[in-house]
Every structure is written in C-alpha cells, then in structure tokens.
mmCIF file of N, CA, C and O in Angstrom:
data_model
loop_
_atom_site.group_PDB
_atom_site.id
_atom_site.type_symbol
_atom_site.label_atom_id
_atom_site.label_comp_id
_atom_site.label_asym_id
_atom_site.label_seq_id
_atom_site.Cartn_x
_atom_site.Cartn_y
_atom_site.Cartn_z
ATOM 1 N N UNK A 899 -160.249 -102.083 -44.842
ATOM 2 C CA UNK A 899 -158.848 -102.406 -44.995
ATOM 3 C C UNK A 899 -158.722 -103.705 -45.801
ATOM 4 O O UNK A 899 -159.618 -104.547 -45.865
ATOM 5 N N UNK A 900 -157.645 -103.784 -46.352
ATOM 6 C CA UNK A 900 -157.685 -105.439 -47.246
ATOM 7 C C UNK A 900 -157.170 -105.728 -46.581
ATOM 8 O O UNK A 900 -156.648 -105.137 -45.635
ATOM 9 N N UNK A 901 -157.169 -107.455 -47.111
ATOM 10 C CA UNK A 901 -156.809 -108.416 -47.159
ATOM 11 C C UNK A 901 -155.775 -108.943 -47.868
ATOM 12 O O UNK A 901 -155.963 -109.289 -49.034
ATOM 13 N N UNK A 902 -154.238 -109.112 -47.115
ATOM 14 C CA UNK A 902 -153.237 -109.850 -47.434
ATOM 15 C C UNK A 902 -153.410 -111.390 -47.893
ATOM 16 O O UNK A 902 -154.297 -112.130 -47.467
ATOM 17 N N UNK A 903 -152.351 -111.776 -48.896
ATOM 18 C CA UNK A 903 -152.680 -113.120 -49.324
ATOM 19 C C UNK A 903 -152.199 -113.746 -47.553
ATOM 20 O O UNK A 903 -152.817 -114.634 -46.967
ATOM 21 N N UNK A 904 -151.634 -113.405 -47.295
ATOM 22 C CA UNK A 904 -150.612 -114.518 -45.737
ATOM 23 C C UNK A 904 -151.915 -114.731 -45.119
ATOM 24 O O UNK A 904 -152.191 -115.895 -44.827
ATOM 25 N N UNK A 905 -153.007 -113.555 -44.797
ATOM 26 C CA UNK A 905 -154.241 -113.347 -44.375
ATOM 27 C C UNK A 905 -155.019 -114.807 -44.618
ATOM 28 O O UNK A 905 -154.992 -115.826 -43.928
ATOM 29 N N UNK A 906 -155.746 -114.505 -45.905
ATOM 30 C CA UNK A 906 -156.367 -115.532 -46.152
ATOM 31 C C UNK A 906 -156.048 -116.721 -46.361
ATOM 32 O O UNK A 906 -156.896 -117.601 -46.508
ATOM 33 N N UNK A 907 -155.015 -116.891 -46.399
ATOM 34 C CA UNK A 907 -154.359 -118.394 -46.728
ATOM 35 C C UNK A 907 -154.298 -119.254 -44.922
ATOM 36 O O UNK A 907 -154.574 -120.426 -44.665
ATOM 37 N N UNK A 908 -153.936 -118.379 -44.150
ATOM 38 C CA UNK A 908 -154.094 -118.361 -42.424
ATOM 39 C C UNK A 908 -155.403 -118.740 -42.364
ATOM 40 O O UNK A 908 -155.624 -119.932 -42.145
ATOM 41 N N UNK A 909 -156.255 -118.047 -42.498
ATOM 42 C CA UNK A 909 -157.936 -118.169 -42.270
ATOM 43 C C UNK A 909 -158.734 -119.328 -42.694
ATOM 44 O O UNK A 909 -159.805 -119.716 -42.228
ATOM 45 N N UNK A 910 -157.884 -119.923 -43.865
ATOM 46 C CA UNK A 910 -158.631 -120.752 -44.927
ATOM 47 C C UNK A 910 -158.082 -122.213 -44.314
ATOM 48 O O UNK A 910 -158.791 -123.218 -44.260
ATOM 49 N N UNK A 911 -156.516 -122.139 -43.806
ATOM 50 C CA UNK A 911 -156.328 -123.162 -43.132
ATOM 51 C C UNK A 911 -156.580 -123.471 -41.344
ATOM 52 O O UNK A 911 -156.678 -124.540 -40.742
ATOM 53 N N UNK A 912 -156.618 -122.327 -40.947
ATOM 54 C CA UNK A 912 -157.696 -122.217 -39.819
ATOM 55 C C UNK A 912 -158.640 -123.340 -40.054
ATOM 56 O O UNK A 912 -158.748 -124.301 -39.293
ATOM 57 N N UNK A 913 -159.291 -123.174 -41.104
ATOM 58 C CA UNK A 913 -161.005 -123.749 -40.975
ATOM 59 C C UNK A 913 -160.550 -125.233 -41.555
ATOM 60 O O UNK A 913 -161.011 -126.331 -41.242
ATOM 61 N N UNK A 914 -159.528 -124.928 -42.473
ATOM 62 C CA UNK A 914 -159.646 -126.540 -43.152
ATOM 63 C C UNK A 914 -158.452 -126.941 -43.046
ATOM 64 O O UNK A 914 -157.728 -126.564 -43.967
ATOM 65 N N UNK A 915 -157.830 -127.754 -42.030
ATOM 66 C CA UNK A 915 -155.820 -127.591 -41.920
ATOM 67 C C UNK A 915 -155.168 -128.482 -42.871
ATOM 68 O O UNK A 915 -153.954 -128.560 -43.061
ATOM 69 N N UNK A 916 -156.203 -129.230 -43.523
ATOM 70 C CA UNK A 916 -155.174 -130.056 -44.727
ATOM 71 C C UNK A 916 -155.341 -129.732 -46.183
ATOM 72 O O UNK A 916 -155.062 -130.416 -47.167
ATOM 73 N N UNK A 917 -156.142 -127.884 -46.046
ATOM 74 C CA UNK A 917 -155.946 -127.437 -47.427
ATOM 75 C C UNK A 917 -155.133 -127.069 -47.929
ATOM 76 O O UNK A 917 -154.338 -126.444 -47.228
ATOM 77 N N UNK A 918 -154.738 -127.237 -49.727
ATOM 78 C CA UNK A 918 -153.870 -126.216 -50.205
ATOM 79 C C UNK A 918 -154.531 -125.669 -50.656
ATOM 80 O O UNK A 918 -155.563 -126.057 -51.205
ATOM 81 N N UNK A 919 -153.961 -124.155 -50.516
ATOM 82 C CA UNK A 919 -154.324 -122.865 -50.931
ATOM 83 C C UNK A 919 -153.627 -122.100 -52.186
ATOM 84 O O UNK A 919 -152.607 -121.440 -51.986
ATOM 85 N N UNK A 920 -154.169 -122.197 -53.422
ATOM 86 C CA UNK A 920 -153.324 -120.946 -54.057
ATOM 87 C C UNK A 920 -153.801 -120.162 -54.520
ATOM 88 O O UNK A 920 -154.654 -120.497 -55.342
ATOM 89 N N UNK A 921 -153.583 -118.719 -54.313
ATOM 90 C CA UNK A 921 -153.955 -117.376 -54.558
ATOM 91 C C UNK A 921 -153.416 -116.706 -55.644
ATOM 92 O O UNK A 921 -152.223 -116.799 -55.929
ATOM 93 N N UNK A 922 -154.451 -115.834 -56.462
ATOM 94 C CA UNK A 922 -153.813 -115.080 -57.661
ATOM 95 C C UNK A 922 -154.777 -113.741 -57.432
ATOM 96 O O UNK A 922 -155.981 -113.585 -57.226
ATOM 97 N N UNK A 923 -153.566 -112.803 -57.583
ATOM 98 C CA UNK A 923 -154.390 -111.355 -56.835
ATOM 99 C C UNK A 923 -155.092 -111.066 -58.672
ATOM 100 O O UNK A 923 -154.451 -111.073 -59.723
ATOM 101 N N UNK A 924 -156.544 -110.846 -58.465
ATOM 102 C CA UNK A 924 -156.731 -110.346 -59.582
ATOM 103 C C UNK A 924 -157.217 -108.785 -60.018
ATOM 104 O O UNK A 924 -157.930 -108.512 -60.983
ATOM 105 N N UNK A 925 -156.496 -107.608 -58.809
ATOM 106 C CA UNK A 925 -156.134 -106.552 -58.960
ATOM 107 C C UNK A 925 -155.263 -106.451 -58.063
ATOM 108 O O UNK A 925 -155.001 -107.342 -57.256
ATOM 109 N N UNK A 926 -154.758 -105.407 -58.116
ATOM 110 C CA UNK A 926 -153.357 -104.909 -57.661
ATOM 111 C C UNK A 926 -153.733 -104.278 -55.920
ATOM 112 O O UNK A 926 -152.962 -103.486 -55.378
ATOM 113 N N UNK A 927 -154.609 -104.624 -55.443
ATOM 114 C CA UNK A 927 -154.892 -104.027 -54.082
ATOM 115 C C UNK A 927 -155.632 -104.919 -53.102
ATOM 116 O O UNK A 927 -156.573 -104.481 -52.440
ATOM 117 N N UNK A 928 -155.163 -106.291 -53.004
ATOM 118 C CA UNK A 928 -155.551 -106.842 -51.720
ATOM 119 C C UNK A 928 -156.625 -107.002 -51.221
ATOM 120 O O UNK A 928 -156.818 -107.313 -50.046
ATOM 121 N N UNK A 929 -157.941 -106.698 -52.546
ATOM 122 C CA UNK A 929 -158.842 -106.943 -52.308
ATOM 123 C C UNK A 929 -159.555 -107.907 -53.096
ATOM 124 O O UNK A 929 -160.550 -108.506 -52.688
ATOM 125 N N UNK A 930 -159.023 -108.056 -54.256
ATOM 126 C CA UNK A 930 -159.674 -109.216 -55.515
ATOM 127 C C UNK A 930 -158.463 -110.427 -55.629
ATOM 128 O O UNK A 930 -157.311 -110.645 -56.005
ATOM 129 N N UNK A 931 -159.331 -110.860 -55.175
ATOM 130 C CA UNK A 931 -158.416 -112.212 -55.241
ATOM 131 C C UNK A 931 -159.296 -113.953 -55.609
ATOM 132 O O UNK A 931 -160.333 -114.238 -55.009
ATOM 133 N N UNK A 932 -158.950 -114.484 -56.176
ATOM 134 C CA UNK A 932 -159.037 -116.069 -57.111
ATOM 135 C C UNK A 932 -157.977 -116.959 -56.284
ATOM 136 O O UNK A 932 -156.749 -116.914 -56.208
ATOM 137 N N UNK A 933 -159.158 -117.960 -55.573
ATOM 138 C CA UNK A 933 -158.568 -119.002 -54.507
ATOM 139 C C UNK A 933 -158.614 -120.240 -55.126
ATOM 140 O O UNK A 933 -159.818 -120.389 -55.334
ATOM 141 N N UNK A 934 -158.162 -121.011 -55.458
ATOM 142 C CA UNK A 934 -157.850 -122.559 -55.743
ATOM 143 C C UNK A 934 -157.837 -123.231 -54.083
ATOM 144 O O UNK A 934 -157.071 -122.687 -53.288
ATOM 145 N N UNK A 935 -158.722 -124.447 -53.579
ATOM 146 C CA UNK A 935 -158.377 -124.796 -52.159
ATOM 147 C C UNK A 935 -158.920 -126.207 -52.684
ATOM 148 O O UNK A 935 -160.038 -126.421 -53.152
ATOM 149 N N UNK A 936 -157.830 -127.164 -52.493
ATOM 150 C CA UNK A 936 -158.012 -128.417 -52.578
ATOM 151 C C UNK A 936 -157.468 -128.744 -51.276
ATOM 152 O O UNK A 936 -156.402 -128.438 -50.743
ATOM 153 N N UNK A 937 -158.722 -129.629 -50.786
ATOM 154 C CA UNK A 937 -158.911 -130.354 -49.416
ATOM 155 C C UNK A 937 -159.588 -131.822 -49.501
ATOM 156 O O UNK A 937 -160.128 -132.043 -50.586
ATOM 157 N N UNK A 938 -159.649 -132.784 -48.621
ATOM 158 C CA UNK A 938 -160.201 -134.093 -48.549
ATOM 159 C C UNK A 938 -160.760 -134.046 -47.930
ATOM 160 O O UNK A 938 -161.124 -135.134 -47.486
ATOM 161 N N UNK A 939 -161.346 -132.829 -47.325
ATOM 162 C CA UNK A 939 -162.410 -132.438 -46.371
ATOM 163 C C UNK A 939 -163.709 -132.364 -47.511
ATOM 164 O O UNK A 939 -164.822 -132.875 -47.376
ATOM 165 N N UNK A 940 -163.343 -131.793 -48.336
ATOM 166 C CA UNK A 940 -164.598 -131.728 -49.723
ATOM 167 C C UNK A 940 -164.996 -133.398 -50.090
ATOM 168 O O UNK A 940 -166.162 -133.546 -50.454
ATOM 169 N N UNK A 941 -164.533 -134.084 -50.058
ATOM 170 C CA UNK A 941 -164.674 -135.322 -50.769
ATOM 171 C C UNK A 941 -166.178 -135.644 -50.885
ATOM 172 O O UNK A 941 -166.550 -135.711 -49.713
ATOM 173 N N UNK A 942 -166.910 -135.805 -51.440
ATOM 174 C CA UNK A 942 -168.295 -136.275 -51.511
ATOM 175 C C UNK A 942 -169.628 -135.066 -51.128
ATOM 176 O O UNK A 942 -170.846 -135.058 -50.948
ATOM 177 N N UNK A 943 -168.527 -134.172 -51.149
ATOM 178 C CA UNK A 943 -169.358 -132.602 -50.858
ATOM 179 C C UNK A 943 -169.918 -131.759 -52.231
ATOM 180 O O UNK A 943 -169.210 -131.663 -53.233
ATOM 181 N N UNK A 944 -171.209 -131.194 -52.153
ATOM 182 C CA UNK A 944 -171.300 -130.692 -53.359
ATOM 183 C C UNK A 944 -170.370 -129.315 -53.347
ATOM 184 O O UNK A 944 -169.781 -128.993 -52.315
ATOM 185 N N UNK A 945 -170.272 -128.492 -54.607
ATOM 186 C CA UNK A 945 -169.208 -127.550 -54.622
ATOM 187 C C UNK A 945 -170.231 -126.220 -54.051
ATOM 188 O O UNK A 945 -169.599 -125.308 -53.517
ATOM 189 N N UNK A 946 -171.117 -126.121 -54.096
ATOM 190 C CA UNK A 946 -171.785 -125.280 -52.815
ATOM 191 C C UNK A 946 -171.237 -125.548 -51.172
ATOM 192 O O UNK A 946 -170.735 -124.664 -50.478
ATOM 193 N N UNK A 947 -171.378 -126.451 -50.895
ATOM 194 C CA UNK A 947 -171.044 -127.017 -49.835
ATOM 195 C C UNK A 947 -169.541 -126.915 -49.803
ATOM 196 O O UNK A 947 -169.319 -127.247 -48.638
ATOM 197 N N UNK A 948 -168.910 -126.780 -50.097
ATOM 198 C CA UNK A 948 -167.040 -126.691 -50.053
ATOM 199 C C UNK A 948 -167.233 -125.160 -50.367
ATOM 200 O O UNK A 948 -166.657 -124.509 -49.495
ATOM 201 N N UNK A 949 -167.849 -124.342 -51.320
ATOM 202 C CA UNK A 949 -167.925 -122.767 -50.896
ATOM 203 C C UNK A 949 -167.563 -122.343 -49.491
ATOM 204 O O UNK A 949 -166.533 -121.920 -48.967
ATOM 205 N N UNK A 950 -169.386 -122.742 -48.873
ATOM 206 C CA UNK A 950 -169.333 -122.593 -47.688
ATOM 207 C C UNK A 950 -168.694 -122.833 -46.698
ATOM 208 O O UNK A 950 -168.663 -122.035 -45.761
ATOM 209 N N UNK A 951 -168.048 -123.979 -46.686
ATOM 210 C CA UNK A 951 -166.786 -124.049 -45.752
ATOM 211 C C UNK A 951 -165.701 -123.534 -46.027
ATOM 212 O O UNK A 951 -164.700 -123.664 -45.322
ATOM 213 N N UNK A 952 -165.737 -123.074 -46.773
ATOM 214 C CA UNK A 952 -164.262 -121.980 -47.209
ATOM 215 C C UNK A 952 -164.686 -120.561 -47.050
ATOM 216 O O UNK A 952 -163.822 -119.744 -46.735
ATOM 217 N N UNK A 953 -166.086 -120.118 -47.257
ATOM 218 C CA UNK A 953 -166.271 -118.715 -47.034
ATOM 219 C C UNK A 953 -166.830 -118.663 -45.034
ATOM 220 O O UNK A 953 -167.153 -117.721 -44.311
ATOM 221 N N UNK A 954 -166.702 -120.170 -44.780
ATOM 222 C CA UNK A 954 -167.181 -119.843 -42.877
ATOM 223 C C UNK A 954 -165.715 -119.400 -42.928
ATOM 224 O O UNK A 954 -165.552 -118.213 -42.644
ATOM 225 N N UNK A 955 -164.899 -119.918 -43.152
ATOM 226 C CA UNK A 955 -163.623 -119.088 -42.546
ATOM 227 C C UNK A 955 -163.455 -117.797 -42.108
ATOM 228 O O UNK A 955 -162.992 -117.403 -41.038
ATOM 229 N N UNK A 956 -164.008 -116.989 -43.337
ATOM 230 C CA UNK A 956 -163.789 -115.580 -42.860
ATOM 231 C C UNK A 956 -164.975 -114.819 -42.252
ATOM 232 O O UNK A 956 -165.076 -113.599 -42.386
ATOM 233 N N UNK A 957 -165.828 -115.522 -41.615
ATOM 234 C CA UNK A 957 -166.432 -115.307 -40.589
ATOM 235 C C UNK A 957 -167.370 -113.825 -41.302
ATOM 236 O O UNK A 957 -167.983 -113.898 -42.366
ATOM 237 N N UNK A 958 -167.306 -112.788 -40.602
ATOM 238 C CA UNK A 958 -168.143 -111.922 -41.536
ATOM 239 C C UNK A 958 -167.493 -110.895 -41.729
ATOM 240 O O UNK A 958 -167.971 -109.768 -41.602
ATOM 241 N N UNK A 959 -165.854 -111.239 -42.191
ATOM 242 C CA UNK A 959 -165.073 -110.208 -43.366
ATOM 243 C C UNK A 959 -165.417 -109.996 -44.630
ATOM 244 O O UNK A 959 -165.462 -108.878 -45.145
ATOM 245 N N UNK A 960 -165.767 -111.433 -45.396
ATOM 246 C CA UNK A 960 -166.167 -111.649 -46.669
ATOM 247 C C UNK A 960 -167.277 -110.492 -47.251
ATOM 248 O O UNK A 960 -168.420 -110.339 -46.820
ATOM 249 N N UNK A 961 -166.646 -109.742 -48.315
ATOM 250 C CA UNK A 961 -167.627 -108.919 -48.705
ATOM 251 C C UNK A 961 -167.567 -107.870 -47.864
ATOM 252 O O UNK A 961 -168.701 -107.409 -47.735
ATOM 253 N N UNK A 962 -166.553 -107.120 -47.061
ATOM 254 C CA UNK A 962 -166.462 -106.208 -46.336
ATOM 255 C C UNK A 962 -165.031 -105.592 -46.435
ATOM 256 O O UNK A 962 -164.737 -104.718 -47.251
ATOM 257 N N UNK A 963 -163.779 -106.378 -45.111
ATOM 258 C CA UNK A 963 -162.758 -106.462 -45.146
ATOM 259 C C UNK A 963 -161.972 -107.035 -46.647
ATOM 260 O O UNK A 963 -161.094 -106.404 -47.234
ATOM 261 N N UNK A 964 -162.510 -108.329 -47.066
ATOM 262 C CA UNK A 964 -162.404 -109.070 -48.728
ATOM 263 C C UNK A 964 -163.327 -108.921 -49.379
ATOM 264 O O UNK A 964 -164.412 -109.502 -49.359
ATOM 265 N N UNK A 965 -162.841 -107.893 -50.187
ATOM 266 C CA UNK A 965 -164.234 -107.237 -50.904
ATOM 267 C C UNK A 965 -164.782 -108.604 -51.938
ATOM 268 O O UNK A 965 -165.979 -108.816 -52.133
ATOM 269 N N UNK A 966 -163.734 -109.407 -52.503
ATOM 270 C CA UNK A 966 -163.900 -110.360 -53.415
ATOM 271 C C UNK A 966 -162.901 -111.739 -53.217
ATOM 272 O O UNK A 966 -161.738 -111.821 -52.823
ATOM 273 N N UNK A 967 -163.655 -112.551 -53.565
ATOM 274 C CA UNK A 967 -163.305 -113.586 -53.367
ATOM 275 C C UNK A 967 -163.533 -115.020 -54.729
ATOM 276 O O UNK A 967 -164.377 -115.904 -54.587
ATOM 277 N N UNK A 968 -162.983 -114.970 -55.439
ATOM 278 C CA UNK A 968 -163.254 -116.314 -56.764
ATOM 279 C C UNK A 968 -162.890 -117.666 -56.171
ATOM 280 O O UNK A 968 -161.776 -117.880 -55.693
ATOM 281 N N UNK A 969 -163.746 -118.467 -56.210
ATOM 282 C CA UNK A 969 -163.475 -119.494 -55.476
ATOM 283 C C UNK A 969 -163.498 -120.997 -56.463
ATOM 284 O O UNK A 969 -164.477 -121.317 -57.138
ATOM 285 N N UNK A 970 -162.414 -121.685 -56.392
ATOM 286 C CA UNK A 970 -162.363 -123.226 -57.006
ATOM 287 C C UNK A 970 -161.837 -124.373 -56.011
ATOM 288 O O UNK A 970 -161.068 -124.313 -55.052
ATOM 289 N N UNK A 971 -162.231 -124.975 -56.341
ATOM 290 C CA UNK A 971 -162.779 -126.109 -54.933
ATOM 291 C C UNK A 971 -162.971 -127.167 -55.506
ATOM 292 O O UNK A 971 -163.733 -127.285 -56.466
ATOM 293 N N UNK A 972 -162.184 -128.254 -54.907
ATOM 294 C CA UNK A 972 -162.086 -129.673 -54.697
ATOM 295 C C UNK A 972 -161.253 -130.349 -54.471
ATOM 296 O O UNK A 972 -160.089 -129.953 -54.533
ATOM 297 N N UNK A 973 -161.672 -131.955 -54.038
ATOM 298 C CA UNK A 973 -160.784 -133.033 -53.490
ATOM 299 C C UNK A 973 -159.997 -133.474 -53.968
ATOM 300 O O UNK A 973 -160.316 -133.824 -55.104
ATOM 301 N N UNK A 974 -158.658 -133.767 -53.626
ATOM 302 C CA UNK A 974 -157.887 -134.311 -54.857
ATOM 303 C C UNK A 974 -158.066 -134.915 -55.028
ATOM 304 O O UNK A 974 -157.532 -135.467 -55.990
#
C-alpha cells in the first residue's frame, strides 16, 4: 500500500520534531517521492548520518510500504 505525503511528513517529524519537511511526489502514486528535511538535529552530522535518522523513522516500511524515497538533508 503507499504512502501518503500527511504519512511521511507525520513519521519524519515523529523522529525529528523540529524538522521541516518538503515533499515532491515524483510519480503520480504515493510511492516516489523527493524529501527536503532541514533540522538542527543534523548540525555537525555527516549527510549519511542525517539519512539515517530520517530513514529510522520509517522503521521497516522504507523500501516496502515507500517503495522510494530521495532524500536532501541539512541544518539550516
């Protein structure tokens, strides 16, 4: 089943509550989607490391339930 943007944007601030999130569906079905998440939780983090705390969110949907996920990341 996909994944709604309300979905992941919930999940993503779940894990990180002073992220912004913005989403751009990059097909038409709730499953490809391109995340922008700027947090101050990243600050001094490598961008592997801010991945991973953005893909613990979805626990082990990622690549299942969200078939795809594009990820850009950093502190403001």
């Amino acid at each position: 089943m996909p994944m709604p943007a309300a979905e992941i944007e919930r999940l993503i601030k779940e894990a990180i509550p002073d992220a912004s999130v913005q989403l751009t569906a990059l097909a038409d079905d709730n499953d490809h989607w391109s995340a922008t998440v700027v947090s101050e939780a990243f600050r001094g983090l490598s961008r592997v490391k801010q991945h991973q705390m953005v893909n613990a969110a979805f626990g082990g949907r990622l690549g299942g339930e969200l078939h795809a996920l594009a990820l850009t990341t950093r502190a403001p």
